[in-house]
PDB file of C-alpha atoms in Angstrom:
ATOM      1  CA  MET A1170       4.759  -1.725  27.919  1.00  0.00           C
ATOM      2  CA  LEU A1171       1.396  -2.242  26.285  1.00  0.00           C
ATOM      3  CA  ARG A1172       2.919  -1.698  22.748  1.00  0.00           C
ATOM      4  CA  SER A1173       5.411  -4.359  23.651  1.00  0.00           C
ATOM      5  CA  ALA A1174       2.805  -6.667  24.891  1.00  0.00           C
ATOM      6  CA  TRP A1175       0.714  -6.316  21.783  1.00  0.00           C
ATOM      7  CA  SER A1176       3.923  -6.965  19.622  1.00  0.00           C
ATOM      8  CA  GLY A1177       4.439 -10.263  21.561  1.00  0.00           C
ATOM      9  CA  SER A1178       7.489  -9.483  23.711  1.00  0.00           C
ATOM     10  CA  GLY A1179       7.594 -11.026  27.114  1.00  0.00           C
ATOM     11  CA  GLN A1180       8.353  -8.707  30.007  1.00  0.00           C
ATOM     12  CA  ALA A1181       9.009  -8.716  33.713  1.00  0.00           C
ATOM     13  CA  GLN A1182       8.215  -5.335  35.058  1.00  0.00           C
ATOM     14  CA  PRO A1183       9.836  -4.183  38.193  1.00  0.00           C
ATOM     15  CA  GLY A1184       7.178  -3.116  40.661  1.00  0.00           C
ATOM     16  CA  GLN A1185       7.765   0.494  41.462  1.00  0.00           C
ATOM     17  CA  SER A1186       4.003   1.036  41.056  1.00  0.00           C
ATOM     18  CA  MET A1187       2.012  -1.407  43.437  1.00  0.00           C
ATOM     19  CA  PRO A1188      -1.189  -0.701  41.593  1.00  0.00           C
ATOM     20  CA  LEU A1189       0.394  -1.447  38.307  1.00  0.00           C
ATOM     21  CA  CYS A1190       1.771  -4.764  39.691  1.00  0.00           C
ATOM     22  CA  LEU A1191      -1.763  -5.767  41.167  1.00  0.00           C
ATOM     23  CA  LEU A1192      -3.142  -5.036  37.759  1.00  0.00           C
ATOM     24  CA  ILE A1193      -0.494  -7.233  35.885  1.00  0.00           C
ATOM     25  CA  VAL A1194      -0.759 -10.036  38.279  1.00  0.00           C
ATOM     26  CA  THR A1195      -4.768 -10.147  38.533  1.00  0.00           C
ATOM     27  CA  ARG A1196      -5.450  -9.881  34.888  1.00  0.00           C
ATOM     28  CA  GLY A1197      -5.084 -13.028  32.961  1.00  0.00           C
ATOM     29  CA  SER A1198      -6.370 -11.769  29.497  1.00  0.00           C
ATOM     30  CA  ARG A1199      -4.525  -9.615  27.031  1.00  0.00           C
ATOM     31  CA  PRO A1200      -2.876  -7.179  26.901  1.00  0.00           C
ATOM     32  CA  TRP A1201      -1.647  -8.402  30.377  1.00  0.00           C
ATOM     33  CA  ALA A1202      -1.165 -12.152  29.596  1.00  0.00           C
ATOM     34  CA  GLY A1203       2.312 -12.011  28.530  1.00  0.00           C
ATOM     35  CA  ILE A1204       3.505  -9.618  31.274  1.00  0.00           C
ATOM     36  CA  ALA A1205       4.837 -10.521  34.794  1.00  0.00           C
ATOM     37  CA  CYS A1206       6.023  -8.370  37.488  1.00  0.00           C
ATOM     38  CA  CYS A1207       8.785  -7.976  40.182  1.00  0.00           C
ATOM     39  CA  ILE A1208       8.236  -6.394  43.493  1.00  0.00           C
ATOM     40  CA  ALA A1209      10.266  -4.182  45.658  1.00  0.00           C
ATOM     41  CA  TRP A1210       9.445  -2.057  48.673  1.00  0.00           C
ATOM     42  CA  TYR A1211      12.497   0.198  48.345  1.00  0.00           C
ATOM     43  CA  THR A1212      14.685   1.136  45.262  1.00  0.00           C
ATOM     44  CA  PRO A1213      17.296   3.897  45.814  1.00  0.00           C
ATOM     45  CA  PRO A1214      17.235   6.705  45.795  1.00  0.00           C
ATOM     46  CA  MET A1215      13.702   6.686  47.312  1.00  0.00           C
ATOM     47  CA  PRO A1216      13.283   8.685  50.546  1.00  0.00           C
ATOM     48  CA  ALA A1217      14.455   7.115  53.744  1.00  0.00           C
ATOM     49  CA  ALA A1218      10.901   7.169  55.144  1.00  0.00           C
ATOM     50  CA  THR A1219      10.177   4.379  52.725  1.00  0.00           C
ATOM     51  CA  VAL A1220      12.617   2.129  54.387  1.00  0.00           C
ATOM     52  CA  LEU A1221      11.295   3.007  57.756  1.00  0.00           C
ATOM     53  CA  ARG A1222       7.885   1.603  56.638  1.00  0.00           C
ATOM     54  CA  LEU A1223       9.159  -1.657  55.307  1.00  0.00           C
ATOM     55  CA  PRO A1224       6.067  -3.982  55.764  1.00  0.00           C
ATOM     56  CA  THR A1225       6.165  -6.947  58.088  1.00  0.00           C
ATOM     57  CA  PHE A1226       8.188  -9.874  56.834  1.00  0.00           C
ATOM     58  CA  GLY A1227       5.085 -12.175  56.981  1.00  0.00           C
ATOM     59  CA  TRP A1228       2.922  -9.654  54.826  1.00  0.00           C
ATOM     60  CA  SER A1229       5.477  -9.527  52.120  1.00  0.00           C
ATOM     61  CA  LYS A1230       6.078 -13.075  52.088  1.00  0.00           C
ATOM     62  CA  ARG A1231       2.288 -13.847  51.720  1.00  0.00           C
ATOM     63  CA  PHE A1232       2.089 -11.235  48.931  1.00  0.00           C
ATOM     64  CA  ALA A1233       5.029 -12.636  46.914  1.00  0.00           C
ATOM     65  CA  ARG A1234       3.821 -16.281  47.194  1.00  0.00           C
ATOM     66  CA  GLY A1235       0.097 -15.499  46.679  1.00  0.00           C
ATOM     67  CA  LEU A1236       0.847 -13.741  43.224  1.00  0.00           C
ATOM     68  CA  THR A1237       2.804 -16.650  41.672  1.00  0.00           C
ATOM     69  CA  PRO A1238       3.541 -17.259  38.887  1.00  0.00           C
ATOM     70  CA  ARG A1239       2.968 -13.642  37.700  1.00  0.00           C
ATOM     71  CA  CYS A1240       5.258 -12.146  40.304  1.00  0.00           C
ATOM     72  CA  VAL A1241       8.500 -13.554  39.300  1.00  0.00           C
ATOM     73  CA  ALA A1242      11.323 -11.805  41.323  1.00  0.00           C
ATOM     74  CA  VAL A1243      12.039  -9.515  44.124  1.00  0.00           C
ATOM     75  CA  GLY A1244      13.483  -6.095  43.109  1.00  0.00           C
ATOM     76  CA  GLU A1245      14.863  -3.979  41.822  1.00  0.00           C
ATOM     77  CA  THR A1246      16.486  -3.111  45.037  1.00  0.00           C
ATOM     78  CA  GLY A1247      20.103  -2.298  46.160  1.00  0.00           C
ATOM     79  CA  LEU A1248      22.621   0.462  46.687  1.00  0.00           C
ATOM     80  CA  ASP A1249      23.272   3.732  45.144  1.00  0.00           C
ATOM     81  CA  ARG A1250      26.207   5.932  46.073  1.00  0.00           C
ATOM     82  CA  TYR A1251      25.682   8.201  43.107  1.00  0.00           C
ATOM     83  CA  TRP A1252      22.520   9.781  44.613  1.00  0.00           C
ATOM     84  CA  LEU A1253      24.191  10.214  48.057  1.00  0.00           C
ATOM     85  CA  GLU A1254      26.109  12.868  46.490  1.00  0.00           C
ATOM     86  CA  HIS A1255      23.460  14.456  44.283  1.00  0.00           C
ATOM     87  CA  ASP A1256      20.274  14.320  46.212  1.00  0.00           C
ATOM     88  CA  PRO A1257      20.197  15.367  49.714  1.00  0.00           C
ATOM     89  CA  GLY A1258      17.046  13.161  50.393  1.00  0.00           C
ATOM     90  CA  CYS A1259      18.670  10.099  49.480  1.00  0.00           C
ATOM     91  CA  PRO A1260      19.007   7.636  52.422  1.00  0.00           C
ATOM     92  CA  SER A1261      22.438   6.797  53.969  1.00  0.00           C
ATOM     93  CA  LEU A1262      24.367   3.794  52.853  1.00  0.00           C
ATOM     94  CA  GLU A1263      23.420   2.257  56.098  1.00  0.00           C
ATOM     95  CA  VAL A1264      19.805   2.557  55.571  1.00  0.00           C
ATOM     96  CA  GLN A1265      20.100   1.349  51.953  1.00  0.00           C
ATOM     97  CA  GLU A1266      21.846  -1.763  53.248  1.00  0.00           C
ATOM     98  CA  GLU A1267      19.017  -2.236  55.743  1.00  0.00           C
ATOM     99  CA  ALA A1268      16.661  -2.350  53.073  1.00  0.00           C
ATOM    100  CA  LEU A1269      18.800  -4.500  50.712  1.00  0.00           C
ATOM    101  CA  ARG A1270      19.154  -7.194  53.347  1.00  0.00           C
ATOM    102  CA  TRP A1271      15.406  -7.204  54.079  1.00  0.00           C
ATOM    103  CA  HIS A1272      14.845  -7.934  50.248  1.00  0.00           C
ATOM    104  CA  VAL A1273      17.560 -10.551  50.180  1.00  0.00           C
ATOM    105  CA  ASP A1274      15.767 -12.350  52.980  1.00  0.00           C
ATOM    106  CA  LEU A1275      12.405 -11.996  51.220  1.00  0.00           C
ATOM    107  CA  ALA A1276      13.890 -13.479  48.052  1.00  0.00           C
ATOM    108  CA  VAL A1277      15.398 -16.476  49.856  1.00  0.00           C
ATOM    109  CA  GLN A1278      12.269 -17.217  51.793  1.00  0.00           C
ATOM    110  CA  VAL A1279      10.025 -17.251  48.720  1.00  0.00           C
ATOM    111  CA  GLY A1280      12.542 -18.792  46.390  1.00  0.00           C
ATOM    112  CA  LYS A1281      12.532 -15.878  43.787  1.00  0.00           C
ATOM    113  CA  PRO A1282      15.245 -14.155  41.978  1.00  0.00           C
ATOM    114  CA  LEU A1283      16.779 -11.028  43.451  1.00  0.00           C
ATOM    115  CA  MET A1284      17.097  -8.067  41.021  1.00  0.00           C
ATOM    116  CA  ILE A1285      19.848  -5.686  42.060  1.00  0.00           C
ATOM    117  CA  HIS A1286      20.155  -1.923  41.496  1.00  0.00           C
ATOM    118  CA  ASN A1287      23.770  -0.998  41.917  1.00  0.00           C
ATOM    119  CA  ARG A1288      25.295   2.494  41.043  1.00  0.00           C
ATOM    120  CA  GLU A1289      28.831   3.138  42.059  1.00  0.00           C
ATOM    121  CA  ALA A1290      28.670   0.739  45.115  1.00  0.00           C
ATOM    122  CA  ASP A1291      30.336  -2.187  43.924  1.00  0.00           C
ATOM    123  CA  ALA A1292      32.517  -2.989  47.057  1.00  0.00           C
ATOM    124  CA  ASP A1293      29.605  -2.529  49.218  1.00  0.00           C
ATOM    125  CA  LEU A1294      27.418  -4.739  47.237  1.00  0.00           C
ATOM    126  CA  LEU A1295      29.793  -7.647  47.072  1.00  0.00           C
ATOM    127  CA  ARG A1296      30.420  -7.300  50.661  1.00  0.00           C
ATOM    128  CA  ILE A1297      26.725  -7.537  51.551  1.00  0.00           C
ATOM    129  CA  LEU A1298      25.866 -10.176  49.156  1.00  0.00           C
ATOM    130  CA  ASP A1299      28.811 -12.310  50.168  1.00  0.00           C
ATOM    131  CA  ASP A1300      27.580 -12.622  53.843  1.00  0.00           C
ATOM    132  CA  ALA A1301      23.877 -12.707  53.079  1.00  0.00           C
ATOM    133  CA  PRO A1302      21.800 -15.824  52.425  1.00  0.00           C
ATOM    134  CA  ARG A1303      21.868 -16.596  48.593  1.00  0.00           C
ATOM    135  CA  PRO A1304      18.717 -16.302  46.588  1.00  0.00           C
ATOM    136  CA  PRO A1305      18.125 -18.842  43.822  1.00  0.00           C
ATOM    137  CA  VAL A1306      19.370 -16.229  41.152  1.00  0.00           C
ATOM    138  CA  VAL A1307      20.999 -13.026  41.597  1.00  0.00           C
ATOM    139  CA  ILE A1308      20.637 -10.647  38.574  1.00  0.00           C
ATOM    140  CA  LEU A1309      22.517  -7.327  38.307  1.00  0.00           C
ATOM    141  CA  HIS A1310      20.105  -5.114  36.689  1.00  0.00           C
ATOM    142  CA  CYS A1311      21.350  -2.670  34.090  1.00  0.00           C
ATOM    143  CA  PHE A1312      24.879  -3.758  34.667  1.00  0.00           C
ATOM    144  CA  SER A1313      27.304  -0.752  34.231  1.00  0.00           C
ATOM    145  CA  SER A1314      30.180  -1.699  36.669  1.00  0.00           C
ATOM    146  CA  PRO A1315      33.866  -2.037  35.722  1.00  0.00           C
ATOM    147  CA  PHE A1316      35.130  -5.282  33.909  1.00  0.00           C
ATOM    148  CA  ALA A1317      36.636  -6.527  37.194  1.00  0.00           C
ATOM    149  CA  VAL A1318      33.298  -6.414  38.856  1.00  0.00           C
ATOM    150  CA  ALA A1319      31.768  -8.488  36.079  1.00  0.00           C
ATOM    151  CA  GLU A1320      34.446 -11.007  36.571  1.00  0.00           C
ATOM    152  CA  GLN A1321      33.747 -11.249  40.258  1.00  0.00           C
ATOM    153  CA  ALA A1322      29.899 -11.284  39.670  1.00  0.00           C
ATOM    154  CA  LEU A1323      30.217 -14.134  37.052  1.00  0.00           C
ATOM    155  CA  GLU A1324      32.505 -16.094  39.431  1.00  0.00           C
ATOM    156  CA  ARG A1325      29.737 -16.018  42.016  1.00  0.00           C
ATOM    157  CA  GLY A1326      27.305 -17.268  39.512  1.00  0.00           C
ATOM    158  CA  TRP A1327      25.240 -14.102  39.069  1.00  0.00           C
ATOM    159  CA  VAL A1328      23.566 -13.041  36.007  1.00  0.00           C
ATOM    160  CA  LEU A1329      24.433  -9.775  34.180  1.00  0.00           C
ATOM    161  CA  SER A1330      21.664  -7.974  32.679  1.00  0.00           C
ATOM    162  CA  PHE A1331      22.564  -5.285  30.126  1.00  0.00           C
ATOM    163  CA  ALA A1332      20.508  -2.312  29.040  1.00  0.00           C
ATOM    164  CA  GLY A1333      20.864   0.214  26.118  1.00  0.00           C
ATOM    165  CA  ASN A1334      23.991   1.961  27.586  1.00  0.00           C
ATOM    166  CA  VAL A1335      25.900  -1.108  26.447  1.00  0.00           C
ATOM    167  CA  THR A1336      25.588   0.587  23.032  1.00  0.00           C
ATOM    168  CA  PHE A1337      27.095   3.848  23.845  1.00  0.00           C
ATOM    169  CA  ARG A1338      30.400   4.545  22.210  1.00  0.00           C
ATOM    170  CA  ARG A1339      32.229   5.229  25.501  1.00  0.00           C
ATOM    171  CA  ASN A1340      31.312   2.067  27.172  1.00  0.00           C
ATOM    172  CA  GLU A1341      33.837  -0.451  25.473  1.00  0.00           C
ATOM    173  CA  GLU A1342      34.438  -1.901  29.045  1.00  0.00           C
ATOM    174  CA  MET A1343      30.775  -2.881  29.440  1.00  0.00           C
ATOM    175  CA  ARG A1344      30.724  -4.494  26.014  1.00  0.00           C
ATOM    176  CA  ARG A1345      33.876  -6.442  27.128  1.00  0.00           C
ATOM    177  CA  ALA A1346      31.986  -7.830  30.073  1.00  0.00           C
ATOM    178  CA  ALA A1347      29.007  -8.615  27.784  1.00  0.00           C
ATOM    179  CA  ALA A1348      31.410 -10.507  25.459  1.00  0.00           C
ATOM    180  CA  VAL A1349      32.808 -12.884  28.005  1.00  0.00           C
ATOM    181  CA  ALA A1350      29.465 -13.585  30.107  1.00  0.00           C
ATOM    182  CA  PRO A1351      28.887 -17.335  29.797  1.00  0.00           C
ATOM    183  CA  ALA A1352      25.789 -18.103  27.741  1.00  0.00           C
ATOM    184  CA  GLY A1353      23.769 -18.835  30.866  1.00  0.00           C
ATOM    185  CA  GLN A1354      24.585 -15.742  32.814  1.00  0.00           C
ATOM    186  CA  ILE A1355      23.416 -12.931  30.479  1.00  0.00           C
ATOM    187  CA  LEU A1356      20.206 -11.015  29.892  1.00  0.00           C
ATOM    188  CA  VAL A1357      19.036  -8.072  27.918  1.00  0.00           C
ATOM    189  CA  GLU A1358      16.749  -5.363  29.055  1.00  0.00           C
ATOM    190  CA  THR A1359      15.386  -1.798  28.436  1.00  0.00           C
ATOM    191  CA  ASP A1360      15.469  -0.027  31.884  1.00  0.00           C
ATOM    192  CA  ALA A1361      12.782   2.010  30.270  1.00  0.00           C
ATOM    193  CA  PRO A1362      12.125   4.927  29.997  1.00  0.00           C
ATOM    194  CA  TYR A1363      16.028   5.462  30.493  1.00  0.00           C
ATOM    195  CA  MET A1364      18.933   3.865  28.633  1.00  0.00           C
ATOM    196  CA  THR A1365      17.795   4.194  25.143  1.00  0.00           C
ATOM    197  CA  PRO A1366      20.170   2.287  22.855  1.00  0.00           C
ATOM    198  CA  GLU A1367      21.884   3.845  19.709  1.00  0.00           C
ATOM    199  CA  PRO A1368      20.708   4.915  17.365  1.00  0.00           C
ATOM    200  CA  PHE A1369      17.549   6.304  19.380  1.00  0.00           C
ATOM    201  CA  ARG A1370      19.621   7.718  22.284  1.00  0.00           C
ATOM    202  CA  GLY A1371      17.928  10.697  23.796  1.00  0.00           C
ATOM    203  CA  ALA A1372      14.414   9.537  23.021  1.00  0.00           C
ATOM    204  CA  ARG A1373      12.193   7.901  25.499  1.00  0.00           C
ATOM    205  CA  ASN A1374      13.083   4.229  25.787  1.00  0.00           C
ATOM    206  CA  GLU A1375      10.635   1.305  25.630  1.00  0.00           C
ATOM    207  CA  PRO A1376      10.829  -2.407  25.142  1.00  0.00           C
ATOM    208  CA  ALA A1377      10.243  -2.095  21.400  1.00  0.00           C
ATOM    209  CA  PHE A1378      14.099  -0.955  21.237  1.00  0.00           C
ATOM    210  CA  VAL A1379      15.563  -3.851  23.004  1.00  0.00           C
ATOM    211  CA  GLY A1380      16.502  -5.566  19.893  1.00  0.00           C
ATOM    212  CA  TYR A1381      19.074  -2.971  19.154  1.00  0.00           C
ATOM    213  CA  THR A1382      20.796  -3.555  22.428  1.00  0.00           C
ATOM    214  CA  ALA A1383      20.571  -7.371  21.683  1.00  0.00           C
ATOM    215  CA  ARG A1384      22.200  -6.851  18.213  1.00  0.00           C
ATOM    216  CA  CYS A1385      25.025  -4.953  19.829  1.00  0.00           C
ATOM    217  CA  ILE A1386      25.818  -7.547  22.306  1.00  0.00           C
ATOM    218  CA  ALA A1387      25.507 -10.343  19.646  1.00  0.00           C
ATOM    219  CA  GLY A1388      28.201  -8.391  17.666  1.00  0.00           C
ATOM    220  CA  VAL A1389      30.838  -8.150  20.451  1.00  0.00           C
ATOM    221  CA  ARG A1390      30.152 -11.933  21.279  1.00  0.00           C
ATOM    222  CA  ASP A1391      30.544 -12.870  17.561  1.00  0.00           C
ATOM    223  CA  GLU A1392      27.112 -14.530  17.589  1.00  0.00           C
ATOM    224  CA  ASP A1393      24.302 -14.729  15.147  1.00  0.00           C
ATOM    225  CA  PRO A1394      21.579 -12.154  16.530  1.00  0.00           C
ATOM    226  CA  GLU A1395      18.853 -14.763  16.096  1.00  0.00           C
ATOM    227  CA  GLU A1396      20.777 -17.261  18.049  1.00  0.00           C
ATOM    228  CA  PHE A1397      21.656 -14.864  20.700  1.00  0.00           C
ATOM    229  CA  GLY A1398      17.932 -13.763  21.025  1.00  0.00           C
ATOM    230  CA  ALA A1399      16.943 -17.430  21.552  1.00  0.00           C
ATOM    231  CA  THR A1400      19.768 -17.600  24.236  1.00  0.00           C
ATOM    232  CA  VAL A1401      18.657 -14.581  26.232  1.00  0.00           C
ATOM    233  CA  THR A1402      15.083 -15.673  25.843  1.00  0.00           C
ATOM    234  CA  GLU A1403      15.762 -18.989  27.470  1.00  0.00           C
ATOM    235  CA  ASN A1404      17.666 -17.491  30.205  1.00  0.00           C
ATOM    236  CA  ALA A1405      14.796 -15.196  31.186  1.00  0.00           C
ATOM    237  CA  ARG A1406      12.527 -18.279  31.149  1.00  0.00           C
ATOM    238  CA  ARG A1407      14.925 -20.057  33.268  1.00  0.00           C
ATOM    239  CA  CYS A1408      15.750 -17.087  35.657  1.00  0.00           C
ATOM    240  CA  TYR A1409      12.284 -15.974  36.236  1.00  0.00           C
ATOM    241  CA  GLY A1410      10.588 -19.241  35.942  1.00  0.00           C
ATOM    242  CA  ILE A1411       8.447 -18.105  33.076  1.00  0.00           C
ATOM    243  CA  GLU A1412       7.297 -20.676  30.593  1.00  0.00           C
ATOM    244  CA  THR A1413       5.284 -18.450  28.274  1.00  0.00           C
ATOM    245  CA  LEU A1414       7.614 -16.086  26.957  1.00  0.00           C
ATOM    246  CA  PRO A1415       7.693 -15.620  23.039  1.00  0.00           C
ATOM    247  CA  ALA A1416       9.836 -17.861  21.100  1.00  0.00           C
ATOM    248  CA  ALA A1417      13.406 -17.067  19.700  1.00  0.00           C
ATOM    249  CA  GLY A1418      13.914 -13.724  18.197  1.00  0.00           C
ATOM    250  CA  ASN A1419      12.253 -11.700  21.224  1.00  0.00           C
ATOM    251  CA  ALA A1420      15.217 -11.064  23.391  1.00  0.00           C
ATOM    252  CA  GLY A1421      14.706 -11.964  27.103  1.00  0.00           C
ATOM    253  CA  VAL A1422      13.320  -8.429  28.041  1.00  0.00           C
ATOM    254  CA  THR A1423      13.656  -7.817  31.873  1.00  0.00           C
ATOM    255  CA  GLU A1424      12.048  -4.423  32.029  1.00  0.00           C
TER     256      GLU A1424
END
């Protein structure tokens, strides 16, 4: 993250480390000046006990409001059916839904974007978000769902954020979704340290690699990479309310 900051790439870092978030939002000098954060109390597959310790709504509302503009979103949070089958400590879908609805309410109340984690829970996610209050922006972080889900998400006005796995050879359907997403409903991210794009797949990921993901998507959209970089940078500014991201060429990095 620091290497990315020193190179001039803007970032929004999901807050799975509360001390890191506090450091980011309280340090105005470099290397922290170009970095914002997102906060969440629960992201699957964290233990169920974490959900049971959800803070009072008033505390979280004051926290999110008090850290503006460096705290730019609520998330990532959401649903994960994959880990229900692979981790005995993963909370039930009911518990995950409780936490998701709590974060949706928080995003609505503080007027922040909601960053969604979704792994193999498409139908449940659509159901919950359809009957919940609507945040200003819904961002599907590390979008990896089928093309039909992409269509439904785009129809709802949500933003698809693509990570390095869009470059993997087998993910043709994911590239198809990236190709049809309207210009204002697409972002590029890292999901570091995971989802390292080709040709570095297998190495530890970091924001410095995000350009490879952006170039892949620009190719399937038949767009100039520099112009696509300008598009997603502007999208990141708009979605997160960040006015200080670097100029075109530094893709809109969201992790």
